PDB file of C-alpha atoms in Angstrom:
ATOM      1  CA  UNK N 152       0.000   0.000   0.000  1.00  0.00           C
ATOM      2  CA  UNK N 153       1.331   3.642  -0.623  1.00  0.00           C
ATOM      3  CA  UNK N 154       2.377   5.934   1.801  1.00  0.00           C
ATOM      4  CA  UNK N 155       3.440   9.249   1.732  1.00  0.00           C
ATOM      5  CA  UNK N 156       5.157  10.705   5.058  1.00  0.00           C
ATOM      6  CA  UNK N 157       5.469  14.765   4.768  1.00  0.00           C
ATOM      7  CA  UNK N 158       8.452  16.234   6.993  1.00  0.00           C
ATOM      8  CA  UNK N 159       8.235  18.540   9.247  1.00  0.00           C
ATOM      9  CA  UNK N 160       5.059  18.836  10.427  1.00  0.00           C
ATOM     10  CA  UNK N 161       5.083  22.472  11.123  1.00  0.00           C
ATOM     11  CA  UNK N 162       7.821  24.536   9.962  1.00  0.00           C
ATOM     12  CA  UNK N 163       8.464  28.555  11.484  1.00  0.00           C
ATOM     13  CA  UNK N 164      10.626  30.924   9.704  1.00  0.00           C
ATOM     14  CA  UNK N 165      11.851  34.396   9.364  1.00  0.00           C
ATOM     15  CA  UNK N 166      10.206  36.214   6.089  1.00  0.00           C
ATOM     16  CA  UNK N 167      13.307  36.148   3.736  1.00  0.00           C
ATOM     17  CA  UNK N 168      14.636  32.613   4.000  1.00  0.00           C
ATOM     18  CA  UNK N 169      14.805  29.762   1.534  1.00  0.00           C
ATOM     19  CA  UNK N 170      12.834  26.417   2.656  1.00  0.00           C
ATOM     20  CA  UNK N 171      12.252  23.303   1.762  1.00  0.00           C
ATOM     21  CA  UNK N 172       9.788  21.037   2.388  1.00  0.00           C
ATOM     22  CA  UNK N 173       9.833  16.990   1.840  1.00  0.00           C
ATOM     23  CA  UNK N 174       7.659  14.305   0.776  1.00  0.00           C
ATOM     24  CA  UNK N 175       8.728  10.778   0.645  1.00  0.00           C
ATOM     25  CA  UNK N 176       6.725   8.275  -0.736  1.00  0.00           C
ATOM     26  CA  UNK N 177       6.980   4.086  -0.588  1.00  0.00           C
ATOM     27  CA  UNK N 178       5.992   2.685  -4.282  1.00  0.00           C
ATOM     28  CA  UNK N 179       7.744   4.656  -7.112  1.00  0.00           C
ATOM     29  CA  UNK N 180       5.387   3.580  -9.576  1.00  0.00           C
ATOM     30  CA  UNK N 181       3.398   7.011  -9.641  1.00  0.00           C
ATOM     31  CA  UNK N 182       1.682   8.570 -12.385  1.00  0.00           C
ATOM     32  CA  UNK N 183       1.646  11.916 -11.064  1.00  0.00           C
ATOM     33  CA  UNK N 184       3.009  14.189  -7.983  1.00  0.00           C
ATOM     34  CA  UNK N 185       1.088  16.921  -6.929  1.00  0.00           C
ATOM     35  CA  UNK N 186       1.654  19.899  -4.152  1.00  0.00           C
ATOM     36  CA  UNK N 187      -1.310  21.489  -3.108  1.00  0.00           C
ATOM     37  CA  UNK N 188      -1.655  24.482  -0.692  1.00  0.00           C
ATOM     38  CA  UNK N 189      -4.398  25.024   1.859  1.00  0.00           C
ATOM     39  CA  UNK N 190      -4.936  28.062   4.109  1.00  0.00           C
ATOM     40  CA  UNK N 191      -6.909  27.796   7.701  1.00  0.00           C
ATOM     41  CA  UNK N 192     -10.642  26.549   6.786  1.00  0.00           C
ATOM     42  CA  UNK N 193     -10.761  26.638   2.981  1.00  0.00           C
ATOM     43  CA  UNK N 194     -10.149  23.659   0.188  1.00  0.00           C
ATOM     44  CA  UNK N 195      -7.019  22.924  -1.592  1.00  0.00           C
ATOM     45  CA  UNK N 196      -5.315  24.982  -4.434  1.00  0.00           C
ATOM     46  CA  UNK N 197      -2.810  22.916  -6.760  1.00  0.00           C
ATOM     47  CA  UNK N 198       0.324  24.944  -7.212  1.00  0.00           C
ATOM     48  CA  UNK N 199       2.815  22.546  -8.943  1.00  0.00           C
ATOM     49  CA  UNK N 200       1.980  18.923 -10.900  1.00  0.00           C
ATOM     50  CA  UNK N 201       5.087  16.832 -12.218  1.00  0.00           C
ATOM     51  CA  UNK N 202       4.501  13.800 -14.024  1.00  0.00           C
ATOM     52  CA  UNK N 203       6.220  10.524 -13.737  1.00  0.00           C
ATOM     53  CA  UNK N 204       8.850  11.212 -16.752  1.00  0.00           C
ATOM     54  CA  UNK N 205       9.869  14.789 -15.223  1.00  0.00           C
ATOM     55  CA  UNK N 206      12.538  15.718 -12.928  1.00  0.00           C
ATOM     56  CA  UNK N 207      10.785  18.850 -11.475  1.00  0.00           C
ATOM     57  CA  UNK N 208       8.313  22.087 -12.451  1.00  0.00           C
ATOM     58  CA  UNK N 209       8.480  25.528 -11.214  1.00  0.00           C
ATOM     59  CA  UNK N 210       6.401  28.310 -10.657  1.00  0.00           C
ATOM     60  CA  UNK N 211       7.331  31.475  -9.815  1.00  0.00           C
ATOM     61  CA  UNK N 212       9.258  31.447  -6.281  1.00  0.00           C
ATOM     62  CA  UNK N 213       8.203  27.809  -5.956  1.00  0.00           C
ATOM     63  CA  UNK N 214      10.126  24.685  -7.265  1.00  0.00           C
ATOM     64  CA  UNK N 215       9.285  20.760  -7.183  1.00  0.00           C
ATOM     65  CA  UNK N 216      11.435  18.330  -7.605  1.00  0.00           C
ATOM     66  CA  UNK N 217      10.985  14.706  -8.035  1.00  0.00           C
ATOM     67  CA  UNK N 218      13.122  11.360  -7.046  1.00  0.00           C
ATOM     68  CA  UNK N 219      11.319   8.348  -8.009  1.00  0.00           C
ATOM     69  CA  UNK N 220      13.697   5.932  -7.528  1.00  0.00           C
ATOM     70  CA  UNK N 221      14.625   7.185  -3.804  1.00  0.00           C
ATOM     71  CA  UNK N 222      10.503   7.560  -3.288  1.00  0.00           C
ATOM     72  CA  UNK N 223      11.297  11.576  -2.948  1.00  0.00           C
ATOM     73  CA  UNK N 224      10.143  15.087  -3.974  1.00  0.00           C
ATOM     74  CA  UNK N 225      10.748  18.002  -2.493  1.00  0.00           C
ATOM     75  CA  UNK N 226       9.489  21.767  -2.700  1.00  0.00           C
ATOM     76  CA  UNK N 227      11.580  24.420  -2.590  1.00  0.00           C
ATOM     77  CA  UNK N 228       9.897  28.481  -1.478  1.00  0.00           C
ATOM     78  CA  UNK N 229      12.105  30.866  -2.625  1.00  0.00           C
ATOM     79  CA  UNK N 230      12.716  34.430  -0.278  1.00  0.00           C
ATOM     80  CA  UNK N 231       9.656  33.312   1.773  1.00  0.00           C
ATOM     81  CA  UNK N 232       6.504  35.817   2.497  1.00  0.00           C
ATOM     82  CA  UNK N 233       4.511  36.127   5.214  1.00  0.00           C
ATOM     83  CA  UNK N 234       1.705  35.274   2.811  1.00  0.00           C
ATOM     84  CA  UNK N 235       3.290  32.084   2.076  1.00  0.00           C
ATOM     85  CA  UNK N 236       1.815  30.676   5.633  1.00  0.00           C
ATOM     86  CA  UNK N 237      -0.187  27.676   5.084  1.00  0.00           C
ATOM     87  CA  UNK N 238      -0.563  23.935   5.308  1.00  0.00           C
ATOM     88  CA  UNK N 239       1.461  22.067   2.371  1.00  0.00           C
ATOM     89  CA  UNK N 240       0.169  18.698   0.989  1.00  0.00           C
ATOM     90  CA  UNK N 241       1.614  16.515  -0.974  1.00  0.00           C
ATOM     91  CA  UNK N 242      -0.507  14.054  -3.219  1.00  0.00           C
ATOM     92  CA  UNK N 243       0.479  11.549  -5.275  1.00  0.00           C
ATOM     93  CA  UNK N 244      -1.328   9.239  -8.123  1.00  0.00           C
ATOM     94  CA  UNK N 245      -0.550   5.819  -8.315  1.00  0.00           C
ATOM     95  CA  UNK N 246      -0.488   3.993 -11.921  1.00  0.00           C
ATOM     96  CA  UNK N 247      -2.909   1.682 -10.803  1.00  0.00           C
ATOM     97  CA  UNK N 248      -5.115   4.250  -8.762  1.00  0.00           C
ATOM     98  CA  UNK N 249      -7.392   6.541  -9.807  1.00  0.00           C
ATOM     99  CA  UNK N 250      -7.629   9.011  -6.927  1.00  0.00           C
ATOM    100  CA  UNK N 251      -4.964  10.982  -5.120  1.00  0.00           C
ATOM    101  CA  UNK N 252      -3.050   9.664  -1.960  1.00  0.00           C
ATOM    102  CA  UNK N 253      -1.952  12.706   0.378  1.00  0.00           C
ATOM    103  CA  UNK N 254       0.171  13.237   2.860  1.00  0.00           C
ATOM    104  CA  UNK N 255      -0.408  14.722   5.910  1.00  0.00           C
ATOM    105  CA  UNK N 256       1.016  17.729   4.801  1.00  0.00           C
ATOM    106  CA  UNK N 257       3.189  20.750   6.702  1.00  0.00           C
ATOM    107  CA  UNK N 258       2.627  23.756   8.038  1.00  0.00           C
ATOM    108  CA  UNK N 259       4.190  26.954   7.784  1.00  0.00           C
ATOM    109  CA  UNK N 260       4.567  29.744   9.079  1.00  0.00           C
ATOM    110  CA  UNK N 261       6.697  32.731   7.768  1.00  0.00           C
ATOM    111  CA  UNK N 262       7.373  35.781  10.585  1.00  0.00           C
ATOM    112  CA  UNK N 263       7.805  39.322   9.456  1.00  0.00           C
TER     113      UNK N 263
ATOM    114  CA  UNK H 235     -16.861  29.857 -13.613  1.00  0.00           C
ATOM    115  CA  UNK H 236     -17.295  28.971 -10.430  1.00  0.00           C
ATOM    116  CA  UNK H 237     -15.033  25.722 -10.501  1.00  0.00           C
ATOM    117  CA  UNK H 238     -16.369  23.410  -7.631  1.00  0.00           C
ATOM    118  CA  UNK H 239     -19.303  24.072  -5.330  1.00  0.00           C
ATOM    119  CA  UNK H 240     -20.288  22.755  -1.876  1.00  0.00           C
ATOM    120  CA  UNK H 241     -23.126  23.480   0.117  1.00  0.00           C
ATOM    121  CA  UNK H 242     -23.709  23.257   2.720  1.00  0.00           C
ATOM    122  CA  UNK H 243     -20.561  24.870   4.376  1.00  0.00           C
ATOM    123  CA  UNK H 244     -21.316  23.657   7.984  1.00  0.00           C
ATOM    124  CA  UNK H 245     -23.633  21.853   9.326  1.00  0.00           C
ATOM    125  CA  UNK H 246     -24.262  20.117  12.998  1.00  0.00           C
ATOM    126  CA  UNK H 247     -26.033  16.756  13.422  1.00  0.00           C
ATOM    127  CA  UNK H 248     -27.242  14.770  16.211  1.00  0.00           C
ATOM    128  CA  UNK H 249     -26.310  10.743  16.392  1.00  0.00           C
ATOM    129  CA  UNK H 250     -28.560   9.154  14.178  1.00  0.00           C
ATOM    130  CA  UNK H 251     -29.403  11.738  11.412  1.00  0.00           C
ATOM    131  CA  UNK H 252     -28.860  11.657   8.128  1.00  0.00           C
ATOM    132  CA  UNK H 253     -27.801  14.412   5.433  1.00  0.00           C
ATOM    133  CA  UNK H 254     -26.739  14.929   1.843  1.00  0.00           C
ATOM    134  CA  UNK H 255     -23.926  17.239   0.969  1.00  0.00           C
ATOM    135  CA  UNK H 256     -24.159  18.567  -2.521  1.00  0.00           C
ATOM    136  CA  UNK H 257     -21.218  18.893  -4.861  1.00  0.00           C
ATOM    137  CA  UNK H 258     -21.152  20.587  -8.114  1.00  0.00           C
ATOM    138  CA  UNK H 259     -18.684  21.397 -10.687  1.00  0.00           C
ATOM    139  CA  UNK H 260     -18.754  23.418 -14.019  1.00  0.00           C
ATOM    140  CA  UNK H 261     -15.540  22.319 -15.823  1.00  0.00           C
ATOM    141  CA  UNK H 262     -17.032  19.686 -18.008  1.00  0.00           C
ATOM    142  CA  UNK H 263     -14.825  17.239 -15.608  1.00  0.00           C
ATOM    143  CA  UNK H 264     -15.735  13.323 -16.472  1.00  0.00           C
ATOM    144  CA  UNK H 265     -14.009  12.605 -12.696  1.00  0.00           C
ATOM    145  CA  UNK H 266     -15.258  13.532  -8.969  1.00  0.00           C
ATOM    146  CA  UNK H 267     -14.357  12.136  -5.828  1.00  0.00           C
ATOM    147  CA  UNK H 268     -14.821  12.845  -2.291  1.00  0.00           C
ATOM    148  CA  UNK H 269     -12.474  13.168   0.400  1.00  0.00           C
ATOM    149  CA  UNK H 270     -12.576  13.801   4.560  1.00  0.00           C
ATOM    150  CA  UNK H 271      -9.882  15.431   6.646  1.00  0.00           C
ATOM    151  CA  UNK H 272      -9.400  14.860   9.303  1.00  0.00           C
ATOM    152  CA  UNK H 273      -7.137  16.122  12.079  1.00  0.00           C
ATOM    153  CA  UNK H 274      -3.350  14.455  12.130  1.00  0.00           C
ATOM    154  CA  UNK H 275      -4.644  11.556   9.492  1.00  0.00           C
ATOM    155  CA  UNK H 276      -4.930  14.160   6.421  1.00  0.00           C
ATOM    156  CA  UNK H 277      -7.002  13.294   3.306  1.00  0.00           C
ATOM    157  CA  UNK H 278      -8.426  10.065   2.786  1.00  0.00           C
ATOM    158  CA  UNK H 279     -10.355   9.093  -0.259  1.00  0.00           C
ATOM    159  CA  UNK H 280     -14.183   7.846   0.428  1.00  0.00           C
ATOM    160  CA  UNK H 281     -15.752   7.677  -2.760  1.00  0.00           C
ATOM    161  CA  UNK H 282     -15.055   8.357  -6.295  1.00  0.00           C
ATOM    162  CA  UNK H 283     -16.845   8.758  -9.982  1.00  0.00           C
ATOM    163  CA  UNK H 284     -14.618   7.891 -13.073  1.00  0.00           C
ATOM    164  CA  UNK H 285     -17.585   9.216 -15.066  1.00  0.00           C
ATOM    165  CA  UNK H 286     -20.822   9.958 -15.441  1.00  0.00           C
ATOM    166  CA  UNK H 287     -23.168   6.842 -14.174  1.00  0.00           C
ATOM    167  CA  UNK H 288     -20.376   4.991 -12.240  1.00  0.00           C
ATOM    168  CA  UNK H 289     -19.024   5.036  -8.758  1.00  0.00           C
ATOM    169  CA  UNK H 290     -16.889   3.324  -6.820  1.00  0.00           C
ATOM    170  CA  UNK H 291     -15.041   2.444  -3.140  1.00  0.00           C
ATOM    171  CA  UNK H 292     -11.914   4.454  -1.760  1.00  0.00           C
ATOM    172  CA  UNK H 293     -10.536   4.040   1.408  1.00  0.00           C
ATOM    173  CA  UNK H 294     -12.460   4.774   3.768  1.00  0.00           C
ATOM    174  CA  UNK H 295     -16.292   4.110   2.173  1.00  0.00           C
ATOM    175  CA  UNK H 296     -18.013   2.667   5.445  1.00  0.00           C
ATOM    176  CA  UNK H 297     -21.214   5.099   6.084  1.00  0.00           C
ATOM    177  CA  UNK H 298     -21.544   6.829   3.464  1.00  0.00           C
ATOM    178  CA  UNK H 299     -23.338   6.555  -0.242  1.00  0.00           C
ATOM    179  CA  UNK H 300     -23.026   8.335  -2.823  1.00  0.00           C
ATOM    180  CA  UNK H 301     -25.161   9.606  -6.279  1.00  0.00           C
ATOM    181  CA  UNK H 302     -23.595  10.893  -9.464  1.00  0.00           C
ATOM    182  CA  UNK H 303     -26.953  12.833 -10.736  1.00  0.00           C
ATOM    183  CA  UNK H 304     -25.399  13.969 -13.617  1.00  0.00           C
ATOM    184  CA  UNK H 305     -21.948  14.935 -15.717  1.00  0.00           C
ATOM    185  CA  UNK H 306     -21.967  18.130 -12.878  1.00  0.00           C
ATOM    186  CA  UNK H 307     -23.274  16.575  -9.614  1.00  0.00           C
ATOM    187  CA  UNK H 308     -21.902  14.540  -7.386  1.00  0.00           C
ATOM    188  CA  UNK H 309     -23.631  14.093  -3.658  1.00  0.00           C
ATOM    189  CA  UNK H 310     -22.517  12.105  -0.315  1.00  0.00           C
ATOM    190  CA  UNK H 311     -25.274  10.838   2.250  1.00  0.00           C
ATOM    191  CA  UNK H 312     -24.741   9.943   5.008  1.00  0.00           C
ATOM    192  CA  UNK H 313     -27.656   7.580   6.077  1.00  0.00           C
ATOM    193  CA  UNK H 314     -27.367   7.528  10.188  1.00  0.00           C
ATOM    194  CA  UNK H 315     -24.369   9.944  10.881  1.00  0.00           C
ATOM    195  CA  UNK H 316     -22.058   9.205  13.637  1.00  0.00           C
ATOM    196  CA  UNK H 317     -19.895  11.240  15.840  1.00  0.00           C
ATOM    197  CA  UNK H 318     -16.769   9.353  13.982  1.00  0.00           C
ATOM    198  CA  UNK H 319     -18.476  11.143  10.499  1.00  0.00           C
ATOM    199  CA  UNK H 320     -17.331  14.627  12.534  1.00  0.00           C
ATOM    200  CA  UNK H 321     -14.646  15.887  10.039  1.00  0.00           C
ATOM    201  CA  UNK H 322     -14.248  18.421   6.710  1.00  0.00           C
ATOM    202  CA  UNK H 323     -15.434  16.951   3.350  1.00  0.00           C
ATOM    203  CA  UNK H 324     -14.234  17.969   0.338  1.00  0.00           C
ATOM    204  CA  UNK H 325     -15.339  17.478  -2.975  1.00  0.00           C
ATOM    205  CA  UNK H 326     -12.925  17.378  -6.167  1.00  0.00           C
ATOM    206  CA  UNK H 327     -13.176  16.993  -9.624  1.00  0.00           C
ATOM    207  CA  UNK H 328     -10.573  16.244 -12.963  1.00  0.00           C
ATOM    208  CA  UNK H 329     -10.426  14.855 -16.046  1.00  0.00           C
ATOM    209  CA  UNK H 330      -9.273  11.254 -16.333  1.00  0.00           C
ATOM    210  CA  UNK H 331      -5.602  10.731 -15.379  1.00  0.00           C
ATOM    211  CA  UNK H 332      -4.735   9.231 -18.775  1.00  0.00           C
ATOM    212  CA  UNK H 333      -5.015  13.218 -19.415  1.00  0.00           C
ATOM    213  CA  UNK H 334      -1.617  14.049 -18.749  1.00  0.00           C
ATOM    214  CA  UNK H 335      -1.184  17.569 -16.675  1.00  0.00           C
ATOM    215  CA  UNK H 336      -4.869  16.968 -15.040  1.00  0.00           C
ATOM    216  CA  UNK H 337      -4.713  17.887 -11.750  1.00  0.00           C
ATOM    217  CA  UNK H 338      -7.726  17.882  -9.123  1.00  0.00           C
ATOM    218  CA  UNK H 339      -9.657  20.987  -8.136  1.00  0.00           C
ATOM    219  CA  UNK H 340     -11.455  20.921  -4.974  1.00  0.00           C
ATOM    220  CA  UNK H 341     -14.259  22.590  -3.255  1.00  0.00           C
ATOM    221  CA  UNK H 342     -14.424  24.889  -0.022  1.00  0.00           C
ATOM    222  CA  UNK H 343     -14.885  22.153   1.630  1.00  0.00           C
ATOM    223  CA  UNK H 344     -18.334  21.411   4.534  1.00  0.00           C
ATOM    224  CA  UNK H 345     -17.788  20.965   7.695  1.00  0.00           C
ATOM    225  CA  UNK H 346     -19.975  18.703   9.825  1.00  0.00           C
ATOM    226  CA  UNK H 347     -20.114  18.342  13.854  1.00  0.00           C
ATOM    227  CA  UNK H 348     -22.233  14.705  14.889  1.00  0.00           C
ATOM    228  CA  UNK H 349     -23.253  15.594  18.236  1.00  0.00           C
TER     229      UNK H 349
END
């Protein structure tokens, strides 16, 4: 069964810094990674997909990369904003699945 | 376009009720699915539609029924809710994942309290 462990938890940092965040998952036969953002009481907005065959995607301040044969990805927040404090999920699609599995995410927290 | 709809947003049952939440989406999507979070065990998958006139089982389906009314709609009963059926739903919708680049979008989410 897939599993995909998000680490930290919770993450606090001074506005300004570079971060990363990490996903690990245990079956590398994925169709699709996803990281999803979602602030305090609302749903879930996508910000970066990668498929199977790519090594990462960026957007803007924001950069995913993906390991599948170490079961990794990781997302990378450029000069971080205050506004950039939210809970980070990572979701993944398995070949054989047809639904996304999610971690439990992380949540940050950027200090002015 | 308002992407994916929920109603309602909260709502607060006793032991024993039942309820349908309503999920609609207006991206043509052939996929929908339904999802609770909870706290510390993040999103887990309860029921999904592939397309229009099928459903089927995700992980955590006990409770709950579902009805894909149409292409757009997508609801979740629950029949006799349960203080375990307190959490946040979500609803989410995509095209098929042999679409490469699909990703899901998801609702506001509706938050229930079993008493």
């Amino acid at each position: 069964k897939q599993e995909v462990t998000q680490i930290p938890a919770a993450l606090s940092v001074p506005e300004g810094e570079n971060l990363v965040l990490n996903c690990s998952f245990t079956d590398s036969a994925i169709y699709n990674l996803q990281w999803f953002r979602q602030d305090p009481g609302k749903g879930l907005t996508s910000l970066l997909l990668i498929q199977s065959s790519q090594r990462e995607q960026t957007s803007g301040r924001l950069n995913a990369s993906l390991d599948k044969s170490s079961g990794r990805s990781t997302l990378y927040i450029a000069a971080s904003q205050p506004g950039d404090s939210a809970t980070y999920l990572c979701a993944l699609e398995n070949q054989a699945g047809t639904a996304l599995i999610f971690g439990k995410g992380t949540t940050l927290s950027v200090s002015s | 376009n308002a992407g994916v709809t929920q109603t309602p947003k909260f709502q607060v049952l006793k032991t024993g009720q039942s309820m349908t939440l309503q999920c609609a989406q207006d991206m043509n999507h052939n996929s929908m699915y339904w999802y609770r979070q909870d706290p510390g065990m993040g999103l887990r998958l309860i029921y999904y539609s592939a397309s229009e006139g099928t459903t089927d089982k995700g992980e955590v389906p006990n409770g709950y029924n579902v009805s894909r009314l149409n292409k757009r709609e997508f609801s979740l009963r629950l029949e006799s809710a349960a203080p375990s059926q307190t959490s946040v739903y979500f609803c989410a919708s995509s095209e098929p994942s042999n679409r490469p680049g699909e990703t899901q979008y998801f609702g506001p989410g509706t938050r229930l309290l079993v008493l």
